[in-house]
Amino acid sequence: MRVRDIVITGDPVLHSASEEVTEIDDYIRDLVEDMYLTMDTAPGVGLAAPQIGIPLQIFVYDWEDESGTYRNVAINPKLELSELKIRDPDPETESEGCLSVPGERFALLRADHATLTALDISGASYVLKASGWLARILQHEFDHLQGTLYVDRLADKEQKAARKAIKANGWGIPGQFWSPGDDFLEP
Ligand code: ZN
């Protein structure tokens, strides 16, 4: 098991759709172990395979709230969302971050509820009905598998600020990454 480098925005692997997993073999099992370790080390509450340069439909997540503890892998996931009620996002409670845009936070509106259907590491299908921050995490990670980053979804004002921050950090070009455990880019 090893901590993998995390790809930073600008690399094509983050901006293209990922492939379905056809078989959960030793390669996939090892990859998922590395993803958990990388997520925990970063630290983050979710990590998608393209973020470590692997264009496969896999993400891991780790979240705990009053409703329970949620730590699992989602392989070949599908996601159903509740209707998005358009309003301005609250910067206090709805600011999102991403390990591929490390250290930055921008407010983004998300659907309140999400239903995930995915395979776990044993290949069994499961359903997770999520609300609140867990629903946000699932939407964020699912987006990664479609080649969408949360900064792509920001409204005009936040979008502008995000573009500026990405440029100021020298990101937005291929081949850049950071190393959790060696670099400390996430609070
Ligand atoms: Zn992300």
XYZ file of C-alpha atoms and ligand atoms in Angstrom:
188
model
C 0.000 0.000 0.000
C 1.290 3.465 -0.807
C 0.204 7.068 -0.861
C -0.268 8.221 -4.460
C 0.457 11.654 -5.857
C -2.631 13.793 -6.478
C -3.044 15.357 -9.915
C -3.751 19.097 -9.973
C -6.311 20.796 -12.218
C -5.178 21.286 -15.812
C -4.223 17.679 -16.537
C -6.415 15.942 -19.155
C -7.059 12.966 -16.823
C -9.146 15.293 -14.607
C -11.091 16.763 -17.496
C -12.178 13.598 -19.357
C -14.753 10.918 -18.556
C -13.445 7.744 -16.873
C -13.895 4.154 -18.071
C -16.090 1.545 -16.420
C -14.395 -1.133 -14.330
C -14.924 -4.490 -16.053
C -13.528 -6.772 -13.339
C -12.699 -6.249 -9.666
C -9.352 -8.036 -9.595
C -6.142 -7.660 -7.519
C -5.177 -4.560 -9.497
C -8.452 -2.843 -8.540
C -8.309 -4.048 -4.929
C -4.746 -2.669 -4.531
C -5.742 0.575 -6.251
C -8.681 1.075 -3.863
C -6.449 0.415 -0.807
C -4.066 3.089 -2.095
C -7.002 5.451 -2.645
C -8.183 5.095 0.977
C -4.644 5.703 2.237
C -4.155 8.702 -0.053
C -7.523 10.205 0.961
C -6.739 9.765 4.667
C -3.230 11.181 4.319
C -4.214 14.238 2.233
C -6.532 14.547 4.254
C -9.815 14.541 2.375
C -13.373 13.237 2.685
C -13.391 11.772 -0.820
C -11.049 10.813 -3.648
C -11.748 9.752 -7.226
C -9.412 7.539 -9.283
C -8.688 10.200 -11.954
C -7.255 12.352 -9.146
C -4.390 9.871 -8.885
C -4.115 9.656 -12.658
C -6.250 6.524 -13.166
C -9.185 7.087 -15.561
C -11.502 4.475 -14.015
C -14.985 4.881 -12.500
C -14.019 4.496 -8.850
C -14.222 6.813 -5.872
C -13.822 6.427 -2.126
C -15.431 8.542 0.606
C -15.225 8.952 4.336
C -17.805 10.904 6.290
C -19.377 10.911 9.719
C -22.355 12.884 11.001
C -25.253 12.430 13.421
C -26.879 9.981 11.004
C -23.919 7.585 10.883
C -20.429 6.723 9.616
C -19.922 6.344 5.882
C -16.686 4.931 4.513
C -16.804 2.922 1.334
C -15.802 2.625 -2.287
C -18.154 3.270 -5.211
C -17.301 1.366 -8.389
C -19.207 2.146 -11.631
C -21.553 4.445 -9.682
C -24.879 5.936 -10.705
C -26.240 8.989 -8.914
C -29.795 10.316 -8.693
C -30.301 13.846 -7.404
C -33.161 15.785 -5.883
C -34.230 18.901 -7.704
C -31.828 21.837 -7.399
C -33.511 24.904 -5.946
C -31.681 27.854 -7.479
C -30.425 30.472 -5.000
C -27.076 31.923 -3.963
C -24.896 29.420 -2.078
C -23.960 30.260 1.510
C -20.172 30.843 1.741
C -20.248 29.850 5.437
C -21.871 26.460 5.062
C -21.607 25.593 1.355
C -17.962 26.243 0.521
C -16.470 23.229 -1.177
C -12.866 22.195 -1.746
C -11.048 19.650 -3.906
C -7.723 17.856 -3.507
C -7.041 18.659 -7.169
C -7.447 22.388 -6.441
C -5.693 22.134 -3.069
C -6.132 24.712 -0.323
C -8.892 26.648 -2.120
C -12.586 26.874 -1.151
C -15.506 28.261 -3.141
C -19.229 28.280 -2.412
C -21.321 26.039 -4.647
C -24.981 25.103 -4.692
C -25.640 21.347 -4.675
C -28.739 19.170 -4.592
C -29.874 18.463 -1.012
C -30.341 14.735 -1.557
C -28.527 12.119 -3.615
C -29.053 8.397 -4.075
C -25.932 6.435 -4.963
C -26.039 2.993 -6.568
C -22.624 1.383 -6.937
C -20.568 -1.768 -6.548
C -18.505 -2.243 -3.391
C -15.078 -3.908 -3.326
C -16.648 -7.394 -3.238
C -18.614 -6.592 -6.406
C -21.953 -6.387 -4.564
C -24.331 -3.626 -5.574
C -25.450 -1.247 -2.814
C -27.655 1.813 -2.505
C -26.866 4.813 -0.286
C -29.419 7.563 0.301
C -27.539 10.686 1.330
C -28.421 14.183 2.509
C -26.493 17.297 3.428
C -22.721 17.178 3.281
C -22.596 13.472 2.384
C -24.841 14.175 -0.618
C -22.423 16.962 -1.576
C -19.413 14.626 -1.345
C -21.116 12.041 -3.563
C -21.981 14.691 -6.172
C -18.421 16.037 -6.091
C -16.793 12.605 -6.507
C -19.299 11.426 -9.124
C -18.546 14.588 -11.124
C -14.846 13.674 -11.144
C -15.695 10.487 -13.052
C -17.427 12.576 -15.739
C -14.391 14.867 -16.040
C -16.058 17.725 -14.156
C -14.439 19.612 -11.284
C -16.509 21.585 -8.780
C -14.829 24.780 -10.009
C -16.413 24.102 -13.442
C -19.838 24.396 -11.791
C -19.329 27.666 -9.927
C -21.537 30.675 -10.569
C -19.949 33.677 -12.326
C -18.511 35.481 -9.312
C -16.976 32.374 -7.718
C -15.899 31.078 -11.141
C -13.891 34.243 -11.698
C -12.236 33.994 -8.273
C -11.411 30.318 -8.870
C -9.835 31.025 -12.268
C -7.749 33.741 -10.673
C -6.595 31.436 -7.848
C -5.722 28.626 -10.263
C -3.675 31.016 -12.366
C -1.982 32.576 -9.324
C -0.890 29.099 -8.184
C 0.557 28.350 -11.616
C -1.945 25.513 -12.162
C -4.225 24.808 -15.098
C -1.525 23.088 -17.162
C -0.894 19.324 -17.551
C 1.502 17.249 -15.454
C 1.259 18.951 -12.066
C 0.716 17.016 -8.858
C 1.303 17.117 -5.110
C 2.330 14.425 -2.623
C 0.157 13.986 0.498
C 2.341 13.327 3.532
C 5.203 15.359 2.020
C 3.249 18.404 0.927
C 0.690 19.989 3.226
C -1.691 21.792 0.907
C -4.971 20.891 2.623
C -5.962 22.213 6.073
Zn -12.325 16.820 -5.977
